[in-house]
Amino acid sequence: NAGVTQTPKFQVLKTGQSMTLQCAQDMNHNSMYWYRQDPGMGLRLIYYSASEGTTDKGEVPNGYNVSRLNKREFSLRLESAAPSQTSVYFCASTEAGTGAGSYEQYFGPGTRLTVT
Amino acid sequence: ILNVEQSPQSLHVQEGDSTNFTCSFPSSNFYALHWYRWETAKSPEALFVMTLNGDEKKKGRISATLNTKEGYSYLYIKGSQPEDSATYLCPIGATNKLIFGTGTLLAVQP
């Protein structure tokens, strides 16, 4: 069981470039999440998906798009990277779909993204 | 707007000390309260999920209590060890997601 995996681990982009962060889980979980972590800000939710084919905005969705490709995979796309998107990005998953707020989340190892 | 406040922001203790932190949240429309431990260069790991007023949970030297009527939870660590050094998070559960505060950073000196 690999749990939640994320690729890449590190990435440096120039302003205006695009890229996709990949996340996969092998626990047959229904809900998946993308967070960003910035110093002094805690974890902030970007987007989440409570089931295959559905996505919802979190607290800070601007500048990002997501795709729930299937039950296992949830990708995060930056169409035109900006320095303000320099952050550490974490993917997480949890067993439940609806009502997931009372289930523990399992986190991936994170992707450290720098936009210059 | 759901908001989580944690105090203190950071804490330095000596090995063997017992310590506790506070998590405050809106008491109306309570759904769930989680505690996570987040070690440097690692990912957050769940410690407890609590849903009922008066809930108490324990895992080894770590325990937590929940008061949903007044909107707070305490995390206690008995006999702190250097390996307890981490940021402790207490997100509140909304229907389909978690809402995080900034956490309490604990440093345990040997």
JSON list of C-alpha atoms in Angstrom, two decimals:
[
{"chain": "A", "resi": 1, "resn": "ASN", "atom": "CA", "xyz": [0.00, 0.00, 0.00]},
{"chain": "A", "resi": 2, "resn": "ALA", "atom": "CA", "xyz": [1.65, 3.23, -1.14]},
{"chain": "A", "resi": 3, "resn": "GLY", "atom": "CA", "xyz": [-1.11, 5.42, 0.36]},
{"chain": "A", "resi": 4, "resn": "VAL", "atom": "CA", "xyz": [-1.19, 8.86, -1.28]},
{"chain": "A", "resi": 5, "resn": "THR", "atom": "CA", "xyz": [1.53, 9.60, -3.82]},
{"chain": "A", "resi": 6, "resn": "GLN", "atom": "CA", "xyz": [2.37, 12.93, -5.45]},
{"chain": "A", "resi": 7, "resn": "THR", "atom": "CA", "xyz": [4.57, 13.82, -8.39]},
{"chain": "A", "resi": 8, "resn": "PRO", "atom": "CA", "xyz": [6.80, 15.69, -8.80]},
{"chain": "A", "resi": 9, "resn": "LYS", "atom": "CA", "xyz": [8.45, 16.26, -5.40]},
{"chain": "A", "resi": 10, "resn": "PHE", "atom": "CA", "xyz": [10.06, 19.53, -6.51]},
{"chain": "A", "resi": 11, "resn": "GLN", "atom": "CA", "xyz": [9.45, 21.87, -9.44]},
{"chain": "A", "resi": 12, "resn": "VAL", "atom": "CA", "xyz": [10.72, 25.26, -10.54]},
{"chain": "A", "resi": 13, "resn": "LEU", "atom": "CA", "xyz": [8.66, 27.21, -13.07]},
{"chain": "A", "resi": 14, "resn": "LYS", "atom": "CA", "xyz": [9.03, 30.55, -14.75]},
{"chain": "A", "resi": 15, "resn": "THR", "atom": "CA", "xyz": [6.15, 33.02, -14.54]},
{"chain": "A", "resi": 16, "resn": "GLY", "atom": "CA", "xyz": [3.56, 32.18, -17.18]},
{"chain": "A", "resi": 17, "resn": "GLN", "atom": "CA", "xyz": [4.49, 28.52, -17.57]},
{"chain": "A", "resi": 18, "resn": "SER", "atom": "CA", "xyz": [1.92, 25.81, -16.96]},
{"chain": "A", "resi": 19, "resn": "MET", "atom": "CA", "xyz": [2.17, 22.50, -15.21]},
{"chain": "A", "resi": 20, "resn": "THR", "atom": "CA", "xyz": [0.09, 19.74, -13.67]},
{"chain": "A", "resi": 21, "resn": "LEU", "atom": "CA", "xyz": [0.64, 18.25, -10.23]},
{"chain": "A", "resi": 22, "resn": "GLN", "atom": "CA", "xyz": [-0.37, 14.62, -10.03]},
{"chain": "A", "resi": 23, "resn": "CYS", "atom": "CA", "xyz": [-1.90, 12.81, -7.06]},
{"chain": "A", "resi": 24, "resn": "ALA", "atom": "CA", "xyz": [-2.97, 9.20, -6.73]},
{"chain": "A", "resi": 25, "resn": "GLN", "atom": "CA", "xyz": [-4.28, 7.07, -3.86]},
{"chain": "A", "resi": 26, "resn": "ASP", "atom": "CA", "xyz": [-4.58, 3.31, -3.63]},
{"chain": "A", "resi": 27, "resn": "MET", "atom": "CA", "xyz": [-6.94, 3.12, -0.64]},
{"chain": "A", "resi": 28, "resn": "ASN", "atom": "CA", "xyz": [-10.20, 3.18, -2.65]},
{"chain": "A", "resi": 29, "resn": "HIS", "atom": "CA", "xyz": [-11.06, 6.51, -1.05]},
{"chain": "A", "resi": 30, "resn": "ASN", "atom": "CA", "xyz": [-13.96, 8.58, -2.32]},
{"chain": "A", "resi": 31, "resn": "SER", "atom": "CA", "xyz": [-12.86, 12.12, -1.46]},
{"chain": "A", "resi": 32, "resn": "MET", "atom": "CA", "xyz": [-9.64, 13.81, -2.52]},
{"chain": "A", "resi": 33, "resn": "TYR", "atom": "CA", "xyz": [-8.26, 17.26, -1.71]},
{"chain": "A", "resi": 34, "resn": "TRP", "atom": "CA", "xyz": [-5.60, 19.75, -2.78]},
{"chain": "A", "resi": 35, "resn": "TYR", "atom": "CA", "xyz": [-4.09, 22.11, -0.19]},
{"chain": "A", "resi": 36, "resn": "ARG", "atom": "CA", "xyz": [-1.36, 24.68, -0.26]},
{"chain": "A", "resi": 37, "resn": "GLN", "atom": "CA", "xyz": [0.85, 25.48, 2.72]},
{"chain": "A", "resi": 38, "resn": "ASP", "atom": "CA", "xyz": [2.47, 28.86, 3.13]},
{"chain": "A", "resi": 39, "resn": "PRO", "atom": "CA", "xyz": [4.45, 30.16, 6.13]},
{"chain": "A", "resi": 40, "resn": "GLY", "atom": "CA", "xyz": [2.13, 31.55, 8.79]},
{"chain": "A", "resi": 41, "resn": "MET", "atom": "CA", "xyz": [-1.00, 30.57, 6.84]},
{"chain": "A", "resi": 42, "resn": "GLY", "atom": "CA", "xyz": [-1.56, 26.93, 7.73]},
{"chain": "A", "resi": 43, "resn": "LEU", "atom": "CA", "xyz": [-3.11, 24.56, 5.23]},
{"chain": "A", "resi": 44, "resn": "ARG", "atom": "CA", "xyz": [-5.58, 26.18, 2.84]},
{"chain": "A", "resi": 45, "resn": "LEU", "atom": "CA", "xyz": [-7.94, 24.17, 0.69]},
{"chain": "A", "resi": 46, "resn": "ILE", "atom": "CA", "xyz": [-7.72, 24.81, -3.06]},
{"chain": "A", "resi": 47, "resn": "TYR", "atom": "CA", "xyz": [-10.17, 22.30, -4.52]},
{"chain": "A", "resi": 48, "resn": "TYR", "atom": "CA", "xyz": [-11.72, 19.03, -3.48]},
{"chain": "A", "resi": 49, "resn": "SER", "atom": "CA", "xyz": [-13.65, 16.15, -5.00]},
{"chain": "A", "resi": 50, "resn": "ALA", "atom": "CA", "xyz": [-16.20, 14.12, -3.06]},
{"chain": "A", "resi": 51, "resn": "SER", "atom": "CA", "xyz": [-16.58, 11.54, -5.82]},
{"chain": "A", "resi": 52, "resn": "GLU", "atom": "CA", "xyz": [-15.38, 10.67, -9.30]},
{"chain": "A", "resi": 53, "resn": "GLY", "atom": "CA", "xyz": [-16.67, 13.27, -11.72]},
{"chain": "A", "resi": 54, "resn": "THR", "atom": "CA", "xyz": [-17.36, 16.01, -9.15]},
{"chain": "A", "resi": 55, "resn": "THR", "atom": "CA", "xyz": [-15.16, 18.87, -7.99]},
{"chain": "A", "resi": 56, "resn": "ASP", "atom": "CA", "xyz": [-15.74, 21.85, -5.70]},
{"chain": "A", "resi": 57, "resn": "LYS", "atom": "CA", "xyz": [-13.86, 25.03, -4.92]},
{"chain": "A", "resi": 58, "resn": "GLY", "atom": "CA", "xyz": [-12.14, 25.46, -1.60]},
{"chain": "A", "resi": 59, "resn": "GLU", "atom": "CA", "xyz": [-10.83, 28.59, 0.07]},
{"chain": "A", "resi": 60, "resn": "VAL", "atom": "CA", "xyz": [-8.24, 29.65, -2.55]},
{"chain": "A", "resi": 61, "resn": "PRO", "atom": "CA", "xyz": [-9.20, 28.28, -6.02]},
{"chain": "A", "resi": 62, "resn": "ASN", "atom": "CA", "xyz": [-8.15, 31.21, -8.20]},
{"chain": "A", "resi": 63, "resn": "GLY", "atom": "CA", "xyz": [-5.41, 30.36, -10.68]},
{"chain": "A", "resi": 64, "resn": "TYR", "atom": "CA", "xyz": [-5.95, 26.60, -10.43]},
{"chain": "A", "resi": 65, "resn": "ASN", "atom": "CA", "xyz": [-7.98, 23.91, -12.17]},
{"chain": "A", "resi": 66, "resn": "VAL", "atom": "CA", "xyz": [-8.50, 20.31, -11.14]},
{"chain": "A", "resi": 67, "resn": "SER", "atom": "CA", "xyz": [-9.50, 17.03, -12.74]},
{"chain": "A", "resi": 68, "resn": "ARG", "atom": "CA", "xyz": [-10.77, 13.93, -10.98]},
{"chain": "A", "resi": 69, "resn": "LEU", "atom": "CA", "xyz": [-9.64, 11.56, -13.69]},
{"chain": "A", "resi": 70, "resn": "ASN", "atom": "CA", "xyz": [-10.97, 8.46, -11.95]},
{"chain": "A", "resi": 71, "resn": "LYS", "atom": "CA", "xyz": [-11.44, 7.31, -8.37]},
{"chain": "A", "resi": 72, "resn": "ARG", "atom": "CA", "xyz": [-7.67, 7.00, -7.82]},
{"chain": "A", "resi": 73, "resn": "GLU", "atom": "CA", "xyz": [-6.34, 10.19, -9.37]},
{"chain": "A", "resi": 74, "resn": "PHE", "atom": "CA", "xyz": [-6.87, 13.91, -8.75]},
{"chain": "A", "resi": 75, "resn": "SER", "atom": "CA", "xyz": [-4.68, 16.39, -10.60]},
{"chain": "A", "resi": 76, "resn": "LEU", "atom": "CA", "xyz": [-4.07, 20.09, -10.02]},
{"chain": "A", "resi": 77, "resn": "ARG", "atom": "CA", "xyz": [-3.21, 22.34, -12.96]},
{"chain": "A", "resi": 78, "resn": "LEU", "atom": "CA", "xyz": [-1.61, 25.77, -12.95]},
{"chain": "A", "resi": 79, "resn": "GLU", "atom": "CA", "xyz": [-2.40, 27.30, -16.37]},
{"chain": "A", "resi": 80, "resn": "SER", "atom": "CA", "xyz": [-0.17, 30.37, -16.04]},
{"chain": "A", "resi": 81, "resn": "ALA", "atom": "CA", "xyz": [2.05, 30.19, -12.98]},
{"chain": "A", "resi": 82, "resn": "ALA", "atom": "CA", "xyz": [2.61, 33.31, -10.87]},
{"chain": "A", "resi": 83, "resn": "PRO", "atom": "CA", "xyz": [5.18, 33.94, -8.10]},
{"chain": "A", "resi": 84, "resn": "SER", "atom": "CA", "xyz": [2.25, 34.06, -5.61]},
{"chain": "A", "resi": 85, "resn": "GLN", "atom": "CA", "xyz": [1.74, 30.36, -6.33]},
{"chain": "A", "resi": 86, "resn": "THR", "atom": "CA", "xyz": [5.14, 29.49, -4.85]},
{"chain": "A", "resi": 87, "resn": "SER", "atom": "CA", "xyz": [4.15, 27.09, -2.09]},
{"chain": "A", "resi": 88, "resn": "VAL", "atom": "CA", "xyz": [4.15, 23.51, -0.88]},
{"chain": "A", "resi": 89, "resn": "TYR", "atom": "CA", "xyz": [1.18, 21.60, -2.28]},
{"chain": "A", "resi": 90, "resn": "PHE", "atom": "CA", "xyz": [-0.34, 18.64, -0.45]},
{"chain": "A", "resi": 91, "resn": "CYS", "atom": "CA", "xyz": [-2.84, 16.15, -1.76]},
{"chain": "A", "resi": 92, "resn": "ALA", "atom": "CA", "xyz": [-5.02, 14.22, 0.68]},
{"chain": "A", "resi": 93, "resn": "SER", "atom": "CA", "xyz": [-7.77, 11.63, 0.56]},
{"chain": "A", "resi": 94, "resn": "THR", "atom": "CA", "xyz": [-10.40, 10.19, 2.85]},
{"chain": "A", "resi": 95, "resn": "GLU", "atom": "CA", "xyz": [-12.70, 7.21, 2.79]},
{"chain": "A", "resi": 96, "resn": "ALA", "atom": "CA", "xyz": [-16.06, 8.99, 2.81]},
{"chain": "A", "resi": 97, "resn": "GLY", "atom": "CA", "xyz": [-17.72, 10.93, 0.05]},
{"chain": "A", "resi": 98, "resn": "THR", "atom": "CA", "xyz": [-20.56, 12.99, 1.47]},
{"chain": "A", "resi": 99, "resn": "GLY", "atom": "CA", "xyz": [-19.97, 13.61, 5.16]},
{"chain": "A", "resi": 100, "resn": "ALA", "atom": "CA", "xyz": [-16.20, 13.38, 4.80]},
{"chain": "A", "resi": 101, "resn": "GLY", "atom": "CA", "xyz": [-15.68, 16.08, 7.43]},
{"chain": "A", "resi": 102, "resn": "SER", "atom": "CA", "xyz": [-15.77, 13.49, 10.22]},
{"chain": "A", "resi": 103, "resn": "TYR", "atom": "CA", "xyz": [-13.24, 11.12, 8.62]},
{"chain": "A", "resi": 104, "resn": "GLU", "atom": "CA", "xyz": [-9.48, 11.38, 8.96]},
{"chain": "A", "resi": 105, "resn": "GLN", "atom": "CA", "xyz": [-7.55, 12.47, 5.92]},
{"chain": "A", "resi": 106, "resn": "TYR", "atom": "CA", "xyz": [-4.38, 10.82, 4.62]},
{"chain": "A", "resi": 107, "resn": "PHE", "atom": "CA", "xyz": [-1.80, 13.16, 3.15]},
{"chain": "A", "resi": 108, "resn": "GLY", "atom": "CA", "xyz": [0.76, 12.75, 0.40]},
{"chain": "A", "resi": 109, "resn": "PRO", "atom": "CA", "xyz": [4.41, 13.81, 0.81]},
{"chain": "A", "resi": 110, "resn": "GLY", "atom": "CA", "xyz": [3.92, 17.21, -0.82]},
{"chain": "A", "resi": 111, "resn": "THR", "atom": "CA", "xyz": [5.25, 19.02, -3.90]},
{"chain": "A", "resi": 112, "resn": "ARG", "atom": "CA", "xyz": [7.49, 22.04, -3.37]},
{"chain": "A", "resi": 113, "resn": "LEU", "atom": "CA", "xyz": [6.83, 24.50, -6.20]},
{"chain": "A", "resi": 114, "resn": "THR", "atom": "CA", "xyz": [8.84, 27.65, -6.85]},
{"chain": "A", "resi": 115, "resn": "VAL", "atom": "CA", "xyz": [7.72, 30.18, -9.46]},
{"chain": "A", "resi": 116, "resn": "THR", "atom": "CA", "xyz": [10.37, 32.72, -10.47]},
{"chain": "B", "resi": 1, "resn": "ILE", "atom": "CA", "xyz": [-17.35, 31.82, 8.30]},
{"chain": "B", "resi": 2, "resn": "LEU", "atom": "CA", "xyz": [-15.81, 28.86, 10.12]},
{"chain": "B", "resi": 3, "resn": "ASN", "atom": "CA", "xyz": [-12.56, 29.74, 11.85]},
{"chain": "B", "resi": 4, "resn": "VAL", "atom": "CA", "xyz": [-10.14, 27.81, 14.02]},
{"chain": "B", "resi": 5, "resn": "GLU", "atom": "CA", "xyz": [-7.88, 29.51, 16.56]},
{"chain": "B", "resi": 6, "resn": "GLN", "atom": "CA", "xyz": [-5.01, 27.65, 18.21]},
{"chain": "B", "resi": 7, "resn": "SER", "atom": "CA", "xyz": [-2.92, 28.78, 21.16]},
{"chain": "B", "resi": 8, "resn": "PRO", "atom": "CA", "xyz": [-0.17, 29.19, 21.88]},
{"chain": "B", "resi": 9, "resn": "GLN", "atom": "CA", "xyz": [1.41, 29.68, 18.44]},
{"chain": "B", "resi": 10, "resn": "SER", "atom": "CA", "xyz": [4.59, 28.02, 19.68]},
{"chain": "B", "resi": 11, "resn": "LEU", "atom": "CA", "xyz": [5.82, 26.32, 22.80]},
{"chain": "B", "resi": 12, "resn": "HIS", "atom": "CA", "xyz": [9.25, 25.26, 24.03]},
{"chain": "B", "resi": 13, "resn": "VAL", "atom": "CA", "xyz": [9.39, 22.66, 26.82]},
{"chain": "B", "resi": 14, "resn": "GLN", "atom": "CA", "xyz": [12.01, 20.43, 28.39]},
{"chain": "B", "resi": 15, "resn": "GLU", "atom": "CA", "xyz": [12.02, 16.68, 27.96]},
{"chain": "B", "resi": 16, "resn": "GLY", "atom": "CA", "xyz": [9.77, 15.16, 30.61]},
{"chain": "B", "resi": 17, "resn": "ASP", "atom": "CA", "xyz": [7.50, 18.20, 30.95]},
{"chain": "B", "resi": 18, "resn": "SER", "atom": "CA", "xyz": [3.78, 17.76, 30.43]},
{"chain": "B", "resi": 19, "resn": "THR", "atom": "CA", "xyz": [2.10, 20.30, 28.22]},
{"chain": "B", "resi": 20, "resn": "ASN", "atom": "CA", "xyz": [-1.22, 21.21, 26.66]},
{"chain": "B", "resi": 21, "resn": "PHE", "atom": "CA", "xyz": [-2.58, 23.36, 23.84]},
{"chain": "B", "resi": 22, "resn": "THR", "atom": "CA", "xyz": [-5.96, 24.88, 23.10]},
{"chain": "B", "resi": 23, "resn": "CYS", "atom": "CA", "xyz": [-8.11, 24.82, 19.99]},
{"chain": "B", "resi": 24, "resn": "SER", "atom": "CA", "xyz": [-11.10, 27.20, 19.73]},
{"chain": "B", "resi": 25, "resn": "PHE", "atom": "CA", "xyz": [-13.85, 26.97, 17.15]},
{"chain": "B", "resi": 26, "resn": "PRO", "atom": "CA", "xyz": [-17.42, 28.20, 16.59]},
{"chain": "B", "resi": 27, "resn": "SER", "atom": "CA", "xyz": [-19.78, 26.21, 18.81]},
{"chain": "B", "resi": 28, "resn": "SER", "atom": "CA", "xyz": [-22.78, 26.57, 16.47]},
{"chain": "B", "resi": 29, "resn": "ASN", "atom": "CA", "xyz": [-23.31, 23.92, 13.78]},
{"chain": "B", "resi": 30, "resn": "PHE", "atom": "CA", "xyz": [-20.49, 21.75, 15.13]},
{"chain": "B", "resi": 31, "resn": "TYR", "atom": "CA", "xyz": [-19.69, 18.70, 12.97]},
{"chain": "B", "resi": 32, "resn": "ALA", "atom": "CA", "xyz": [-16.32, 17.24, 13.98]},
{"chain": "B", "resi": 33, "resn": "LEU", "atom": "CA", "xyz": [-12.95, 18.21, 15.44]},
{"chain": "B", "resi": 34, "resn": "HIS", "atom": "CA", "xyz": [-9.70, 16.57, 14.38]},
{"chain": "B", "resi": 35, "resn": "TRP", "atom": "CA", "xyz": [-6.16, 16.65, 15.79]},
{"chain": "B", "resi": 36, "resn": "TYR", "atom": "CA", "xyz": [-3.17, 16.10, 13.51]},
{"chain": "B", "resi": 37, "resn": "ARG", "atom": "CA", "xyz": [0.57, 15.94, 14.19]},
{"chain": "B", "resi": 38, "resn": "TRP", "atom": "CA", "xyz": [2.84, 17.41, 11.51]},
{"chain": "B", "resi": 39, "resn": "GLU", "atom": "CA", "xyz": [6.55, 16.77, 11.82]},
{"chain": "B", "resi": 40, "resn": "THR", "atom": "CA", "xyz": [9.01, 18.90, 9.88]},
{"chain": "B", "resi": 41, "resn": "ALA", "atom": "CA", "xyz": [9.60, 17.65, 6.31]},
{"chain": "B", "resi": 42, "resn": "LYS", "atom": "CA", "xyz": [6.80, 15.10, 6.66]},
{"chain": "B", "resi": 43, "resn": "SER", "atom": "CA", "xyz": [3.05, 15.05, 6.02]},
{"chain": "B", "resi": 44, "resn": "PRO", "atom": "CA", "xyz": [0.31, 15.65, 8.60]},
{"chain": "B", "resi": 45, "resn": "GLU", "atom": "CA", "xyz": [-0.85, 12.50, 10.38]},
{"chain": "B", "resi": 46, "resn": "ALA", "atom": "CA", "xyz": [-4.19, 12.11, 12.12]},
{"chain": "B", "resi": 47, "resn": "LEU", "atom": "CA", "xyz": [-4.21, 11.65, 15.89]},
{"chain": "B", "resi": 48, "resn": "PHE", "atom": "CA", "xyz": [-7.90, 11.87, 16.78]},
{"chain": "B", "resi": 49, "resn": "VAL", "atom": "CA", "xyz": [-11.32, 12.60, 15.33]},
{"chain": "B", "resi": 50, "resn": "MET", "atom": "CA", "xyz": [-13.94, 13.70, 17.85]},
{"chain": "B", "resi": 51, "resn": "THR", "atom": "CA", "xyz": [-17.60, 14.34, 17.24]},
{"chain": "B", "resi": 52, "resn": "LEU", "atom": "CA", "xyz": [-19.44, 14.24, 20.59]},
{"chain": "B", "resi": 53, "resn": "ASN", "atom": "CA", "xyz": [-19.46, 16.80, 23.38]},
{"chain": "B", "resi": 54, "resn": "GLY", "atom": "CA", "xyz": [-17.39, 15.47, 26.28]},
{"chain": "B", "resi": 55, "resn": "ASP", "atom": "CA", "xyz": [-15.42, 13.10, 24.03]},
{"chain": "B", "resi": 56, "resn": "GLU", "atom": "CA", "xyz": [-12.01, 12.11, 25.39]},
{"chain": "B", "resi": 57, "resn": "LYS", "atom": "CA", "xyz": [-9.48, 10.27, 23.25]},
{"chain": "B", "resi": 58, "resn": "LYS", "atom": "CA", "xyz": [-6.08, 8.85, 24.18]},
{"chain": "B", "resi": 59, "resn": "LYS", "atom": "CA", "xyz": [-3.13, 7.46, 22.24]},
{"chain": "B", "resi": 60, "resn": "GLY", "atom": "CA", "xyz": [-0.12, 6.61, 24.38]},
{"chain": "B", "resi": 61, "resn": "ARG", "atom": "CA", "xyz": [1.03, 9.80, 26.16]},
{"chain": "B", "resi": 62, "resn": "ILE", "atom": "CA", "xyz": [-1.27, 12.04, 24.10]},
{"chain": "B", "resi": 63, "resn": "SER", "atom": "CA", "xyz": [-4.90, 12.72, 24.96]},
{"chain": "B", "resi": 64, "resn": "ALA", "atom": "CA", "xyz": [-7.58, 15.17, 23.86]},
{"chain": "B", "resi": 65, "resn": "THR", "atom": "CA", "xyz": [-10.88, 16.48, 25.20]},
{"chain": "B", "resi": 66, "resn": "LEU", "atom": "CA", "xyz": [-13.76, 18.19, 23.44]},
{"chain": "B", "resi": 67, "resn": "ASN", "atom": "CA", "xyz": [-16.33, 20.76, 24.60]},
{"chain": "B", "resi": 68, "resn": "THR", "atom": "CA", "xyz": [-18.66, 21.53, 21.72]},
{"chain": "B", "resi": 69, "resn": "LYS", "atom": "CA", "xyz": [-21.01, 23.72, 23.78]},
{"chain": "B", "resi": 70, "resn": "GLU", "atom": "CA", "xyz": [-18.29, 26.27, 24.52]},
{"chain": "B", "resi": 71, "resn": "GLY", "atom": "CA", "xyz": [-16.25, 25.60, 21.37]},
{"chain": "B", "resi": 72, "resn": "TYR", "atom": "CA", "xyz": [-12.88, 24.34, 22.55]},
{"chain": "B", "resi": 73, "resn": "SER", "atom": "CA", "xyz": [-10.65, 21.27, 22.61]},
{"chain": "B", "resi": 74, "resn": "TYR", "atom": "CA", "xyz": [-7.48, 20.59, 24.59]},
{"chain": "B", "resi": 75, "resn": "LEU", "atom": "CA", "xyz": [-4.58, 18.38, 23.55]},
{"chain": "B", "resi": 76, "resn": "TYR", "atom": "CA", "xyz": [-2.39, 17.07, 26.38]},
{"chain": "B", "resi": 77, "resn": "ILE", "atom": "CA", "xyz": [1.06, 15.50, 26.11]},
{"chain": "B", "resi": 78, "resn": "LYS", "atom": "CA", "xyz": [2.33, 13.77, 29.23]},
{"chain": "B", "resi": 79, "resn": "GLY", "atom": "CA", "xyz": [6.11, 13.54, 29.73]},
{"chain": "B", "resi": 80, "resn": "SER", "atom": "CA", "xyz": [7.10, 15.23, 26.46]},
{"chain": "B", "resi": 81, "resn": "GLN", "atom": "CA", "xyz": [9.86, 13.58, 24.44]},
{"chain": "B", "resi": 82, "resn": "PRO", "atom": "CA", "xyz": [12.03, 15.11, 21.67]},
{"chain": "B", "resi": 83, "resn": "GLU", "atom": "CA", "xyz": [10.14, 12.99, 19.13]},
{"chain": "B", "resi": 84, "resn": "ASP", "atom": "CA", "xyz": [6.95, 14.87, 20.09]},
{"chain": "B", "resi": 85, "resn": "SER", "atom": "CA", "xyz": [8.41, 18.00, 18.47]},
{"chain": "B", "resi": 86, "resn": "ALA", "atom": "CA", "xyz": [5.99, 18.91, 15.67]},
{"chain": "B", "resi": 87, "resn": "THR", "atom": "CA", "xyz": [3.21, 21.27, 14.69]},
{"chain": "B", "resi": 88, "resn": "TYR", "atom": "CA", "xyz": [-0.15, 20.19, 16.09]},
{"chain": "B", "resi": 89, "resn": "LEU", "atom": "CA", "xyz": [-3.21, 21.08, 14.01]},
{"chain": "B", "resi": 90, "resn": "CYS", "atom": "CA", "xyz": [-6.88, 20.94, 14.99]},
{"chain": "B", "resi": 91, "resn": "PRO", "atom": "CA", "xyz": [-9.02, 21.31, 11.87]},
{"chain": "B", "resi": 92, "resn": "ILE", "atom": "CA", "xyz": [-12.76, 21.40, 12.22]},
{"chain": "B", "resi": 93, "resn": "GLY", "atom": "CA", "xyz": [-14.83, 19.20, 9.95]},
{"chain": "B", "resi": 94, "resn": "ALA", "atom": "CA", "xyz": [-17.42, 20.78, 7.72]},
{"chain": "B", "resi": 95, "resn": "THR", "atom": "CA", "xyz": [-19.75, 18.54, 5.68]},
{"chain": "B", "resi": 96, "resn": "ASN", "atom": "CA", "xyz": [-17.23, 17.40, 3.07]},
{"chain": "B", "resi": 97, "resn": "LYS", "atom": "CA", "xyz": [-13.95, 19.03, 4.09]},
{"chain": "B", "resi": 98, "resn": "LEU", "atom": "CA", "xyz": [-11.65, 20.22, 6.88]},
{"chain": "B", "resi": 99, "resn": "ILE", "atom": "CA", "xyz": [-10.86, 23.80, 7.86]},
{"chain": "B", "resi": 100, "resn": "PHE", "atom": "CA", "xyz": [-7.41, 24.30, 9.34]},
{"chain": "B", "resi": 101, "resn": "GLY", "atom": "CA", "xyz": [-5.93, 26.91, 11.65]},
{"chain": "B", "resi": 102, "resn": "THR", "atom": "CA", "xyz": [-2.23, 27.72, 11.78]},
{"chain": "B", "resi": 103, "resn": "GLY", "atom": "CA", "xyz": [-1.34, 25.18, 14.46]},
{"chain": "B", "resi": 104, "resn": "THR", "atom": "CA", "xyz": [0.80, 25.10, 17.59]},
{"chain": "B", "resi": 105, "resn": "LEU", "atom": "CA", "xyz": [4.52, 24.46, 17.08]},
{"chain": "B", "resi": 106, "resn": "LEU", "atom": "CA", "xyz": [5.96, 22.34, 19.91]},
{"chain": "B", "resi": 107, "resn": "ALA", "atom": "CA", "xyz": [9.72, 22.06, 20.44]},
{"chain": "B", "resi": 108, "resn": "VAL", "atom": "CA", "xyz": [10.91, 19.60, 23.10]},
{"chain": "B", "resi": 109, "resn": "GLN", "atom": "CA", "xyz": [14.48, 20.15, 24.27]},
{"chain": "B", "resi": 110, "resn": "PRO", "atom": "CA", "xyz": [16.43, 17.05, 25.37]}
]
